[in-house]
Tab-separated table of C-alpha atoms and ligand atoms in Angstrom:
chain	number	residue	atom	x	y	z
X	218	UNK	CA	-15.170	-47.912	1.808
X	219	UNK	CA	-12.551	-46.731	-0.971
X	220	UNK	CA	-10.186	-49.933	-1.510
X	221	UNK	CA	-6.707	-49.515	-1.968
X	222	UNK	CA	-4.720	-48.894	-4.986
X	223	UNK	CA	-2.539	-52.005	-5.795
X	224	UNK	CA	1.068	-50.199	-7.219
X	225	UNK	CA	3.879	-52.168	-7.951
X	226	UNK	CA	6.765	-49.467	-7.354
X	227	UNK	CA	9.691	-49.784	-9.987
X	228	UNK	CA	12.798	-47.892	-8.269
X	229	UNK	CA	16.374	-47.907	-7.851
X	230	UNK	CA	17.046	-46.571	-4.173
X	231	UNK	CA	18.596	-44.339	-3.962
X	232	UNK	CA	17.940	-41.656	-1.926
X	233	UNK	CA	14.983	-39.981	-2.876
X	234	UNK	CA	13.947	-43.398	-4.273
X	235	UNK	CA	14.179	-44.677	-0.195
X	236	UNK	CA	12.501	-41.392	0.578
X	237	UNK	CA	9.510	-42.253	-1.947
X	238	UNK	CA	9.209	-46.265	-0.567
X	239	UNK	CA	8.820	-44.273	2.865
X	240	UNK	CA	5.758	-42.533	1.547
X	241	UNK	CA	4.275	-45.253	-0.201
X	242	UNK	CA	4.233	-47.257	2.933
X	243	UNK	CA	2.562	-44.738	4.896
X	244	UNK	CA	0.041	-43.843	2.751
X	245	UNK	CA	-3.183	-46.070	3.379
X	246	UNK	CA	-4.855	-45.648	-0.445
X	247	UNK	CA	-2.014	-47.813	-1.243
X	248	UNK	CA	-0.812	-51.485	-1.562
X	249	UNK	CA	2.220	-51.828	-2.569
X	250	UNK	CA	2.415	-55.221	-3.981
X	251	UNK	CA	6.500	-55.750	-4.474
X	252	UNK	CA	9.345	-53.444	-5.451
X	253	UNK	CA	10.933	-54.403	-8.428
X	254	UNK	CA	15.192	-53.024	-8.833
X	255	UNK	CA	16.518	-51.702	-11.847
X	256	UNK	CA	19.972	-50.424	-12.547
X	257	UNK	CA	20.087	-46.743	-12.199
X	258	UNK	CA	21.516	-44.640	-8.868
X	259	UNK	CA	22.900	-48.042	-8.451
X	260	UNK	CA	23.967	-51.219	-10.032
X	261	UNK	CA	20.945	-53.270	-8.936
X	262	UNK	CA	22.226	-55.876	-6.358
X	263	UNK	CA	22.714	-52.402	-4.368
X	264	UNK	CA	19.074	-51.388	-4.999
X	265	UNK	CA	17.916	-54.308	-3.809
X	266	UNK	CA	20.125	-54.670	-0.282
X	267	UNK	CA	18.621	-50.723	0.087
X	268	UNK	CA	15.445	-51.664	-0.673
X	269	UNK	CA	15.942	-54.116	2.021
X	270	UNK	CA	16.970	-51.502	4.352
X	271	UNK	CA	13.633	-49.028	3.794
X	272	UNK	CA	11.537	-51.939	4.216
X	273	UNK	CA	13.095	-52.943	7.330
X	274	UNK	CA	12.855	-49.331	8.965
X	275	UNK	CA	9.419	-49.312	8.157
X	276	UNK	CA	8.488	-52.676	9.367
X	277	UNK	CA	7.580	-54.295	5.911
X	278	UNK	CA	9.284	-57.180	5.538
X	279	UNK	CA	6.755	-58.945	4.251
X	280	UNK	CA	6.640	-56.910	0.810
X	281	UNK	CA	8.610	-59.186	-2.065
X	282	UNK	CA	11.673	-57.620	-3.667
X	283	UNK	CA	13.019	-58.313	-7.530
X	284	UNK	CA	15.885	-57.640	-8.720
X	285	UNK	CA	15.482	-55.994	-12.818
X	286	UNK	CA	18.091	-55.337	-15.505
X	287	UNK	CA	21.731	-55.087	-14.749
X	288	UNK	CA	22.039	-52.253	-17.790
X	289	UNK	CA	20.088	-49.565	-19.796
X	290	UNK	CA	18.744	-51.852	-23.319
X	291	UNK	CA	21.687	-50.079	-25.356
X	292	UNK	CA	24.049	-47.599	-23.751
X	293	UNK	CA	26.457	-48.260	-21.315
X	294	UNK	CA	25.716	-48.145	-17.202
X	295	UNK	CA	26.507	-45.063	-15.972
X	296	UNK	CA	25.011	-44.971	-12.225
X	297	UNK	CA	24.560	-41.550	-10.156
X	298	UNK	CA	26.485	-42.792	-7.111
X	299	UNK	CA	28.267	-39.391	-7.315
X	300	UNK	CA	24.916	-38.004	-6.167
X	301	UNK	CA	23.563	-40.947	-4.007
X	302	UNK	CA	27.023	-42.366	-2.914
X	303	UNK	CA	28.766	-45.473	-3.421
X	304	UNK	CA	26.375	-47.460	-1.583
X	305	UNK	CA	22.906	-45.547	-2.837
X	306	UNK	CA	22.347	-44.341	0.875
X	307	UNK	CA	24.691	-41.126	1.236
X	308	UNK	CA	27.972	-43.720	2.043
X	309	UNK	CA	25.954	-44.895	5.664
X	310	UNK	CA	26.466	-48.294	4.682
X	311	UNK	CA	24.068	-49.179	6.482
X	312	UNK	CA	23.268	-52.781	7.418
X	313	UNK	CA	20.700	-54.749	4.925
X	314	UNK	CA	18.402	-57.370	7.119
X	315	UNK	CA	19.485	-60.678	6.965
X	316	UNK	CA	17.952	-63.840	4.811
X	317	UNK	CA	16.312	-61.316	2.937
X	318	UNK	CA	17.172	-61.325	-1.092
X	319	UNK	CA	15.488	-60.990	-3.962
X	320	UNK	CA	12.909	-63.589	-5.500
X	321	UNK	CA	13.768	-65.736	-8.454
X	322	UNK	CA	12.015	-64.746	-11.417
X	323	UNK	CA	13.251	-60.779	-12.711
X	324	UNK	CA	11.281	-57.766	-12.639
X	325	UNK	CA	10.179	-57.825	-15.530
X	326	UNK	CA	8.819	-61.218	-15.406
X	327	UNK	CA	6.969	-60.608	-12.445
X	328	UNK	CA	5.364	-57.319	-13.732
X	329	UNK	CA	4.549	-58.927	-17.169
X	330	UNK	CA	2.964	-62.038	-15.169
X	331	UNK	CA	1.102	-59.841	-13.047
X	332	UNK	CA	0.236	-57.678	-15.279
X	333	UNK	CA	-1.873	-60.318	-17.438
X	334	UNK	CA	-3.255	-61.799	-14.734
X	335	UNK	CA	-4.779	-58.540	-12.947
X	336	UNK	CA	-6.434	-55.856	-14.175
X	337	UNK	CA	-6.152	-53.597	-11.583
X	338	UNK	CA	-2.397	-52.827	-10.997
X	339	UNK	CA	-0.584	-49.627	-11.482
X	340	UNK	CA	2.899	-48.920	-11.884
X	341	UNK	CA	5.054	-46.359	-10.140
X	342	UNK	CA	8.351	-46.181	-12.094
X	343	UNK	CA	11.197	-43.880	-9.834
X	344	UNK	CA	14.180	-44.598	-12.299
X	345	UNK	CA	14.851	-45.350	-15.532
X	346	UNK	CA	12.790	-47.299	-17.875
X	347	UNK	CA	14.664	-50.180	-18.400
X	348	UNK	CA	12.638	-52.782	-16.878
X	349	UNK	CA	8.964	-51.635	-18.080
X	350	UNK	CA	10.993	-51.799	-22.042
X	351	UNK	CA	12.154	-55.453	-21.026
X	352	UNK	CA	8.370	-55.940	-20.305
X	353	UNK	CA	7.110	-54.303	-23.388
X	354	UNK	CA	9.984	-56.345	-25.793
X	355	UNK	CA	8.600	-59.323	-24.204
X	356	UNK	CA	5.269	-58.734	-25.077
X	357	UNK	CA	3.478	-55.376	-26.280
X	358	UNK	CA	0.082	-55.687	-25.027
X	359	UNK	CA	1.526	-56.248	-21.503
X	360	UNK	CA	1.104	-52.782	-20.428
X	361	UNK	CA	-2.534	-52.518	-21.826
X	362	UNK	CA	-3.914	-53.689	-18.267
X	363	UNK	CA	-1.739	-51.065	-16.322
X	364	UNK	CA	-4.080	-48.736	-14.870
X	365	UNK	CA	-1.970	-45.985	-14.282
X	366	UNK	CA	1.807	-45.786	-14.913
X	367	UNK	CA	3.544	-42.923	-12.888
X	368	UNK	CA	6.999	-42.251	-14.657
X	369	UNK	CA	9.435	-39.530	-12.343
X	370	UNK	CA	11.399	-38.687	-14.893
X	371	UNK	CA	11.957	-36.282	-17.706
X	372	UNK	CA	11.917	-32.503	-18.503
X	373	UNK	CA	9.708	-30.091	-20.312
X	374	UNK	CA	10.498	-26.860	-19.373
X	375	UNK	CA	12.969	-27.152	-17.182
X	376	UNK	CA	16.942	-27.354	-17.511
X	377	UNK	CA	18.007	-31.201	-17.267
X	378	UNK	CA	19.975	-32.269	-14.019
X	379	UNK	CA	23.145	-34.845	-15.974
X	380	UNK	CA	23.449	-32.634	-19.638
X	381	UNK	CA	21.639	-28.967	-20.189
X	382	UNK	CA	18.500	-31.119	-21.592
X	383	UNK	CA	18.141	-34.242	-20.032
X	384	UNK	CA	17.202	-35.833	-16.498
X	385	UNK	CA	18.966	-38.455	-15.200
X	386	UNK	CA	16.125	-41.077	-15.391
X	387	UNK	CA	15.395	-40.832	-19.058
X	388	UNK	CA	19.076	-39.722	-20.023
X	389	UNK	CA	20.485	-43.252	-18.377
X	390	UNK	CA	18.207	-45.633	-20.914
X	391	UNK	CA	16.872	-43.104	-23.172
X	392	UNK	CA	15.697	-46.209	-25.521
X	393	UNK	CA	14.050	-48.068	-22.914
X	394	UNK	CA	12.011	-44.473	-22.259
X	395	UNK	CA	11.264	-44.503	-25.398
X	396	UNK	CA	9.988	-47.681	-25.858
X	397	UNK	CA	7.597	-47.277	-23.336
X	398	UNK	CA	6.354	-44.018	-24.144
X	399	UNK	CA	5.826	-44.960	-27.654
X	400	UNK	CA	4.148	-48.222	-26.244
X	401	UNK	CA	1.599	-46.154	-24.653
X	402	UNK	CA	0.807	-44.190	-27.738
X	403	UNK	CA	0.730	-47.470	-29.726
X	404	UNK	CA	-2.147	-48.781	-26.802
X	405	UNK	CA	-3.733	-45.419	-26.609
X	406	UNK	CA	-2.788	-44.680	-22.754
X	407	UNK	CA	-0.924	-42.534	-21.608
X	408	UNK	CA	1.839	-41.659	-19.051
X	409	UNK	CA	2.042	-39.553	-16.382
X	410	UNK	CA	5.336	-37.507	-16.173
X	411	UNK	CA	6.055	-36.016	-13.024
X	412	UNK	CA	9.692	-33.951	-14.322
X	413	UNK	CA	12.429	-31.841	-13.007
X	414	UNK	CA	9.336	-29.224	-14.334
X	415	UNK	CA	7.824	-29.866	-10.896
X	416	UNK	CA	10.046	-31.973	-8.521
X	417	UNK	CA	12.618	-28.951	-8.398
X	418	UNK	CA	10.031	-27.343	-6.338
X	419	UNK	CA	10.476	-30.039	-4.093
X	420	UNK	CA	13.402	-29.199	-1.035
X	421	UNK	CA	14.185	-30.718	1.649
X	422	UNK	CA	15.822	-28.293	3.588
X	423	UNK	CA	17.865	-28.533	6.760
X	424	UNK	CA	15.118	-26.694	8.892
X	425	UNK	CA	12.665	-29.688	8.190
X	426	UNK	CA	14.735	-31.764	8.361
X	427	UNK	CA	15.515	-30.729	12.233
X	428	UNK	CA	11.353	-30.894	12.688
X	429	UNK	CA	11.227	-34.304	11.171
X	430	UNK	CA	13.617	-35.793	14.268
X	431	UNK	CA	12.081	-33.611	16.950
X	432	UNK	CA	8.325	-35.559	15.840
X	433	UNK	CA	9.939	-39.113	15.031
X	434	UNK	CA	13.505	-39.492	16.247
X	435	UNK	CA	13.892	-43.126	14.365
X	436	UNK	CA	12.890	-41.934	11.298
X	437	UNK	CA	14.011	-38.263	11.249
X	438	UNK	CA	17.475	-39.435	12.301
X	439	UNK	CA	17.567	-42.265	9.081
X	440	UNK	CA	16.219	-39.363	6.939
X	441	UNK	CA	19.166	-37.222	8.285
X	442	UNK	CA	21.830	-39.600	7.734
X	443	UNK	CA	21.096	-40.529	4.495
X	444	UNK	CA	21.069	-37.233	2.960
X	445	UNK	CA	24.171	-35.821	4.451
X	446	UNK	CA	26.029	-36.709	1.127
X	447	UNK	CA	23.382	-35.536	-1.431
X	448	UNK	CA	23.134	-31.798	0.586
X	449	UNK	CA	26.816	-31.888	-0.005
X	450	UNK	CA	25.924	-32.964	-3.671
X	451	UNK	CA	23.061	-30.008	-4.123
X	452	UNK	CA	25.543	-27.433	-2.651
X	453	UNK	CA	28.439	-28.176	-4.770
X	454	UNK	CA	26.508	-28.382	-8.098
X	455	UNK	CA	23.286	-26.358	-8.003
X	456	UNK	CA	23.813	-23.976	-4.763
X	457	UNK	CA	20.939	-24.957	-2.874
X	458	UNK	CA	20.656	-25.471	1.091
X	459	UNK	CA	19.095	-28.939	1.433
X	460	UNK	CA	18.585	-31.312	-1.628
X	461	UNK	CA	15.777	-32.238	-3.932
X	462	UNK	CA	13.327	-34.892	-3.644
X	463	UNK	CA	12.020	-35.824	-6.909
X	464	UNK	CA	10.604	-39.390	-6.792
X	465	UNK	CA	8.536	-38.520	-3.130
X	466	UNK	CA	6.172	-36.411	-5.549
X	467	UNK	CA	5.748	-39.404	-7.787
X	468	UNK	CA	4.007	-40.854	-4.885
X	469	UNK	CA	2.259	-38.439	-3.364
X	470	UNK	CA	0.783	-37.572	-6.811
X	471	UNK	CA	-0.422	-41.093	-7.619
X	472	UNK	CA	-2.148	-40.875	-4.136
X	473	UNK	CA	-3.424	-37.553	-4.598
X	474	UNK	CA	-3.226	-36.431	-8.225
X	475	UNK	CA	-4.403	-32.530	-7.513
X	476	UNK	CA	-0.750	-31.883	-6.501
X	477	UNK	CA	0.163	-31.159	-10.137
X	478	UNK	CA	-1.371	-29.301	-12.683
X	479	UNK	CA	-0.055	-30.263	-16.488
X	480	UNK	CA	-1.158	-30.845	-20.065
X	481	UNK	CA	-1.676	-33.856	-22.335
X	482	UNK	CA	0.889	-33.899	-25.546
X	483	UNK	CA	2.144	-36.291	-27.689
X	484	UNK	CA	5.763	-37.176	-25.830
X	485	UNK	CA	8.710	-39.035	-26.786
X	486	UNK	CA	12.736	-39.254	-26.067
X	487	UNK	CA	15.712	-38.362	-27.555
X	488	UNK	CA	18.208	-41.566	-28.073
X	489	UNK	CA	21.170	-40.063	-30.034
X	490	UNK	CA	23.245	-37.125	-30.499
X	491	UNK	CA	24.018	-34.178	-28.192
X	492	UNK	CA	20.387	-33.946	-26.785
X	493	UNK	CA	20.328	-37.577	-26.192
X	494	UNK	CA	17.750	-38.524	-23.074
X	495	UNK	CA	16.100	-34.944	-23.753
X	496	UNK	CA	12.227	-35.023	-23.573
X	497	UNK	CA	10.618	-34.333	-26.310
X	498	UNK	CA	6.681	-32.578	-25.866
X	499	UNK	CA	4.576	-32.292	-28.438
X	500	UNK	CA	2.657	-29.569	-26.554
X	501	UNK	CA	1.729	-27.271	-29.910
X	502	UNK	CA	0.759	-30.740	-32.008
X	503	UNK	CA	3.035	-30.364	-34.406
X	504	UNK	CA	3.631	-33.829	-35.167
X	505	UNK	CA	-0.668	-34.230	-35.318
X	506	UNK	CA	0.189	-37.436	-32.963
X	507	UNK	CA	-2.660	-38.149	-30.062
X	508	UNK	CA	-1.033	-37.653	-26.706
X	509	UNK	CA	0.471	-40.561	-24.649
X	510	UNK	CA	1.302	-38.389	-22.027
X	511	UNK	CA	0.046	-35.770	-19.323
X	512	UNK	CA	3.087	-33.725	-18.266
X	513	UNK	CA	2.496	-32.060	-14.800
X	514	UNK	CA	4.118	-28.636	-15.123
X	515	UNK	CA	3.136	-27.234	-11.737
X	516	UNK	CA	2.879	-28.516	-8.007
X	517	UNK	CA	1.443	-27.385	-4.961
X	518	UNK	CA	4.764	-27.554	-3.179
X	519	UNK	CA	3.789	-26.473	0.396
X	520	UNK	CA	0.200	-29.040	0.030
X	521	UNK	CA	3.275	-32.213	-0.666
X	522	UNK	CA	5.885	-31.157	1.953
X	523	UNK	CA	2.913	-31.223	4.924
X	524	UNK	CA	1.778	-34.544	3.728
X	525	UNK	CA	5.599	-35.607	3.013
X	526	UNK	CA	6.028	-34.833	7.127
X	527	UNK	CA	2.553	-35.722	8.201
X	528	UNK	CA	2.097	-39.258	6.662
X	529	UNK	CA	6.111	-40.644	7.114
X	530	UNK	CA	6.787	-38.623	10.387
X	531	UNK	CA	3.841	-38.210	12.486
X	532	UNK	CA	2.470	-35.007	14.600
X	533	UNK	CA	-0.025	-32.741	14.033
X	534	UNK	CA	-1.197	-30.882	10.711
X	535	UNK	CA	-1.954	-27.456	12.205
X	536	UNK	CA	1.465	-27.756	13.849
X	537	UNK	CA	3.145	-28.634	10.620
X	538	UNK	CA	1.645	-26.112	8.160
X	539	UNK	CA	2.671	-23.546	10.944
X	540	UNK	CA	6.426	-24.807	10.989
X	541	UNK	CA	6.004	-25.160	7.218
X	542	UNK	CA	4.483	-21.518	6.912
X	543	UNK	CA	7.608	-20.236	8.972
X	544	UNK	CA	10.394	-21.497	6.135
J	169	RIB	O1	16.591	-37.205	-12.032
J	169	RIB	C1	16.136	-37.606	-10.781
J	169	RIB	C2	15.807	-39.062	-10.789
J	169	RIB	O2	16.981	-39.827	-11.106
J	169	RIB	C3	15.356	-39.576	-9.421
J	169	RIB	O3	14.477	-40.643	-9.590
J	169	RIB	C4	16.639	-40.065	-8.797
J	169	RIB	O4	16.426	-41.064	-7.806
J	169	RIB	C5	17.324	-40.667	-10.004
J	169	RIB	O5	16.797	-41.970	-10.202
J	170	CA	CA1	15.002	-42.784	-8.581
């Protein structure tokens, strides 16, 4: 009997972010053992009342919440709530549970206690780095348990989504990114990158979306709501129908990493200048550095969106890769 895979899910919901908590906790390989808030799509005391709001929906409660840094380790804040809205949920506003808040110690405190005291914890980080950096300036061989860390974030090949080279995620605390990734090289692990290289494959589109509340009305019509305003967001900037979900694919390719092909390079970020937050990939070894990262650089789009629908939504596989097979 396969046991689960404990993750501790570093986000800051956000849409996609809400999207990917929805995945996580309807996959059964996983247990997610808390959510831990950093500053990102939103200042974090929003991340956590969303956080709130996912868990709710999906009946889990029960799952701890903590709140992580307020800012990136050395720029200023600048949050995406010009993509995700003012509130981090497409301006729904929708109402957080009651008596629910986050726990007393931070993020990174609880990820650096668990951390030392379990050896069988992986990390899945949906925003920027800020919080796993805390964790490493607190103490550098706190990562060396991790068993996997997940990182959405970062470009190789692909244009960046906030400057021509860099994603959002790494361009927001480029220094905490780099931290971490240069931790990892310093313990000999290494990350795995799942970039704008593969997530822009990734669409929600409206005609899904219209199959997702016809098979679960509750959850189709939450999905629906909250991603009126980033549509509106992916037509104005980037021309396409429906919106992409990059940190779902994080997820799913923890669960299931066959979704993504990629290589292993030595990989590190840009913190200055006019490239600042741009990925940097070894891939040719020019730098004769061993790699502390595998960079997926292709996805099996169509394999993620029926297991997107089929593990959040419900209904029936041969049905779905039909509808699917229609778009
Ligand atoms: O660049 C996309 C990433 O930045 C996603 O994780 C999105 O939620 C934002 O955090
Ligand atoms: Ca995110």
């Amino acid at each position: 009997m396969n046991t689960k895979q404990k993750v501790i899910i570093d986000c800051d919901p956000g849409i996609d972010d809400s999207l990917a908590l929805m995945y996580a906790l309807s996959s059964k390989e996983l247990d997610v053992m808390a959510i831990t808030i950093v500053c990102g799509n939103v200042p974090v005391e929003l991340g956590v009342q969303n956080a709130f709001k996912v868990l709710q929906l999906m009946d889990r409660l029960d799952i701890k919440v903590y709140a992580g840094e307020t800012k990136p380790l050395v720029r200023e804040f600048v949050s995406a709530q010009d993509t995700h809205g003012m509130d981090g949920l497409g301006e729904t506003y929708i109402e957080a549970p009651k008596g629910y808040a986050a726990e007393e110690i931070s993020a990174s405190e609880y990820i650096e206690q668990t951390l030392k005291l379990n050896d069988d914890i992986s990390i899945i980080a949906l925003g920027p780095l800020t919080n796993l950096a805390k964790v490493v300036q607190q103490d550098k061989y706190a990562l060396k348990n991790v068993v996997r860390l997940v990182s959405m974030g970062g470009n190789y090949k692909s244009f960046g989504n906030c400057s021509p080279v860099a994603e959002y995620n790494y361009w927001c605390d480029p220094d905490a990114a780099k931290i971490v990734y240069e931790n990892f090289a310093f313990l000999g692990k290494k990350i795995e990158m799942v970039g704008l290289d593969v997530t822009r494959d990734i669409v929600l589109t409206p005609s899904i979306l219209s199959y997702l509340k016809r098979i679960n009305k509750e959850k189709g019509s939450f999905v629906e709501k909250i991603v009126q305003f980033y549509f509106d967001f992916h037509w104005e900037y980037e021309k396409i129908i429906g919106c992409v979900i990059n940190d779902p694919l994080a997820v799913a390719y923890f669960v299931d990493p066959t979704l993504c092909n990629g290589i292993e390079a030595y990989t590190t970020v840009e913190t200055e200048g006019l490239c600042l937050g741009q990925t940097i990939v070894d891939a040719m070894g020019f730098w004769k550095k061993d790699s502390n990262a595998v960079i997926c650089t292709s996805v099996y789009s169509t394999y993620f969106m029926e297991e997107f629908v089929y593990r959040i939504f419900g209904g029936n596989r041969k049905e779905i890769h039909s509808m699917l097979a229609q778009l």
